[in-house]
């Protein structure tokens, strides 16, 4: 967004919410521009429309509320907590014998909430009561935090995302994720090898072909002779 678009946005908000007073217009425009300059103007406009139609408080939206509403219109919805747990629960049924394959089938955010392939295997080895109480509760709490963090990162500019990525590059969490991805890639490569059609048998040398043909013909001649 540029400054003129920010001014137009603030004017629209003022017309919709008469109680929205701007004491220092220059300061307000500068502040809003700094926060929204990396956002798409049409997306923020759509966010304002959604806010006006759904909010019942009567108060003008904050920058964060506008971005939240804009995100609802453009970012695909994530699985809710019970839907995510249902996938994990299904994965645990085969998690002892094929944890890597089951982990690979999970969506990225669900993988992050599970943590690692080893975690999935350890969970699968637990008794059913522990799975349906302690493990389920811990997963849902972790998944909720993972989704919240994902939504926050989605609102950031590319530069801000890059800064966070650089800061976390050498973290223990990043090392675990890299290990998971390496195992997943290895598994996928192995599956491709299994799915690859068998190579055609190599053609026999001419002298072997001649010998086989001679044996066949010889066998026929013997039968005729008998």
XYZ file of C-alpha atoms in Angstrom, residues 38-178:
141
model
C 3.721 -4.449 2.732
C 0.029 -5.338 2.480
C -2.102 -5.481 -0.623
C -4.609 -2.593 -0.707
C -7.441 -4.642 -2.200
C -6.927 -7.323 0.439
C -7.119 -4.755 3.271
C -10.214 -3.214 1.711
C -11.815 -6.649 1.678
C -10.821 -7.078 5.306
C -12.558 -3.819 6.180
C -15.739 -4.949 4.430
C -15.743 -8.234 6.346
C -15.109 -6.416 9.636
C -17.946 -3.923 9.085
C -20.396 -6.713 8.231
C -19.478 -9.027 11.114
C -18.370 -6.868 14.056
C -21.074 -5.719 16.460
C -18.974 -3.664 18.858
C -19.487 -0.391 16.999
C -15.809 0.506 17.321
C -13.468 1.124 14.406
C -11.069 -1.721 13.548
C -7.438 -1.772 14.566
C -4.690 -2.607 12.085
C -4.444 -6.129 13.470
C -8.194 -6.691 13.143
C -8.137 -5.561 9.523
C -5.305 -7.939 8.725
C -7.109 -10.788 10.512
C -10.257 -10.248 8.469
C -8.249 -9.885 5.250
C -6.492 -13.152 6.067
C -9.826 -14.933 6.434
C -10.631 -14.048 2.823
C -7.316 -15.149 1.334
C -5.639 -17.779 3.510
C -6.989 -21.351 3.249
C -8.580 -22.561 6.467
C -6.526 -24.960 8.573
C -7.855 -28.145 10.120
C -9.513 -27.599 13.457
C -8.061 -29.314 16.526
C -10.310 -32.375 16.446
C -9.819 -32.869 12.704
C -6.048 -32.705 13.184
C -6.158 -35.166 16.088
C -8.271 -37.559 14.001
C -5.442 -37.754 11.454
C -2.884 -38.384 14.191
C -5.113 -41.031 15.778
C -5.321 -42.866 12.457
C -1.548 -42.592 12.006
C -0.957 -44.165 15.431
C -2.658 -47.388 14.329
C 0.308 -48.145 12.105
C 2.772 -45.942 13.951
C 4.788 -48.742 15.548
C 5.739 -50.505 12.323
C 5.748 -47.653 9.794
C 6.091 -44.373 11.711
C 7.955 -42.573 8.909
C 5.289 -43.405 6.320
C 2.478 -42.330 8.639
C 4.289 -39.125 9.597
C 4.755 -38.284 5.901
C 1.007 -38.485 5.298
C 0.257 -35.778 7.899
C -0.181 -32.107 6.822
C 2.795 -29.815 7.617
C 1.228 -28.105 10.645
C 0.141 -31.432 12.100
C 3.696 -32.718 11.625
C 4.997 -29.709 13.560
C 2.572 -30.383 16.393
C 3.575 -34.057 16.553
C 7.200 -32.970 16.610
C 9.057 -35.887 15.070
C 8.791 -39.376 13.635
C 10.174 -40.743 16.896
C 7.392 -39.023 18.842
C 4.780 -40.646 16.622
C 6.312 -44.077 17.207
C 6.524 -43.541 20.986
C 2.889 -42.402 21.086
C 1.830 -45.491 19.141
C 3.536 -47.687 21.730
C 1.464 -46.132 24.552
C -1.692 -47.709 25.948
C -5.036 -46.565 24.592
C -6.008 -44.718 27.777
C -2.823 -42.613 27.695
C -3.336 -41.899 23.991
C -6.927 -40.714 24.452
C -6.166 -38.521 27.473
C -2.623 -37.236 28.009
C -1.306 -37.495 24.440
C -4.471 -36.126 22.854
C -4.594 -33.193 25.280
C -0.927 -32.325 24.750
C -1.252 -32.571 20.978
C -4.327 -30.330 20.811
C -2.643 -27.693 22.958
C 0.504 -27.808 20.824
C -1.440 -27.786 17.555
C -3.396 -24.729 18.696
C -0.119 -22.886 19.318
C 1.340 -24.029 15.972
C -1.695 -22.766 14.032
C -1.634 -19.460 15.920
C 2.051 -19.003 15.117
C 1.427 -19.885 11.464
C -1.319 -17.268 11.253
C 0.969 -14.649 12.810
C 3.788 -15.428 10.372
C 1.356 -15.259 7.445
C 0.651 -11.613 8.304
C 4.327 -10.652 8.215
C 6.223 -9.182 5.307
C 8.758 -11.259 3.384
C 11.601 -9.380 5.074
C 10.197 -10.096 8.537
C 9.758 -13.773 7.668
C 13.356 -13.920 6.438
C 14.622 -12.360 9.675
C 12.767 -14.949 11.768
C 14.023 -17.760 9.573
C 17.622 -16.563 9.911
C 17.275 -16.214 13.677
C 15.950 -19.770 14.016
C 18.206 -21.380 11.428
C 20.523 -23.019 13.992
C 17.919 -23.682 16.665
C 17.289 -27.189 18.014
C 13.765 -27.004 16.597
C 15.151 -26.311 13.119
C 17.536 -29.249 13.456
C 14.642 -31.574 14.298
C 12.603 -30.299 11.348
C 15.582 -30.768 9.017
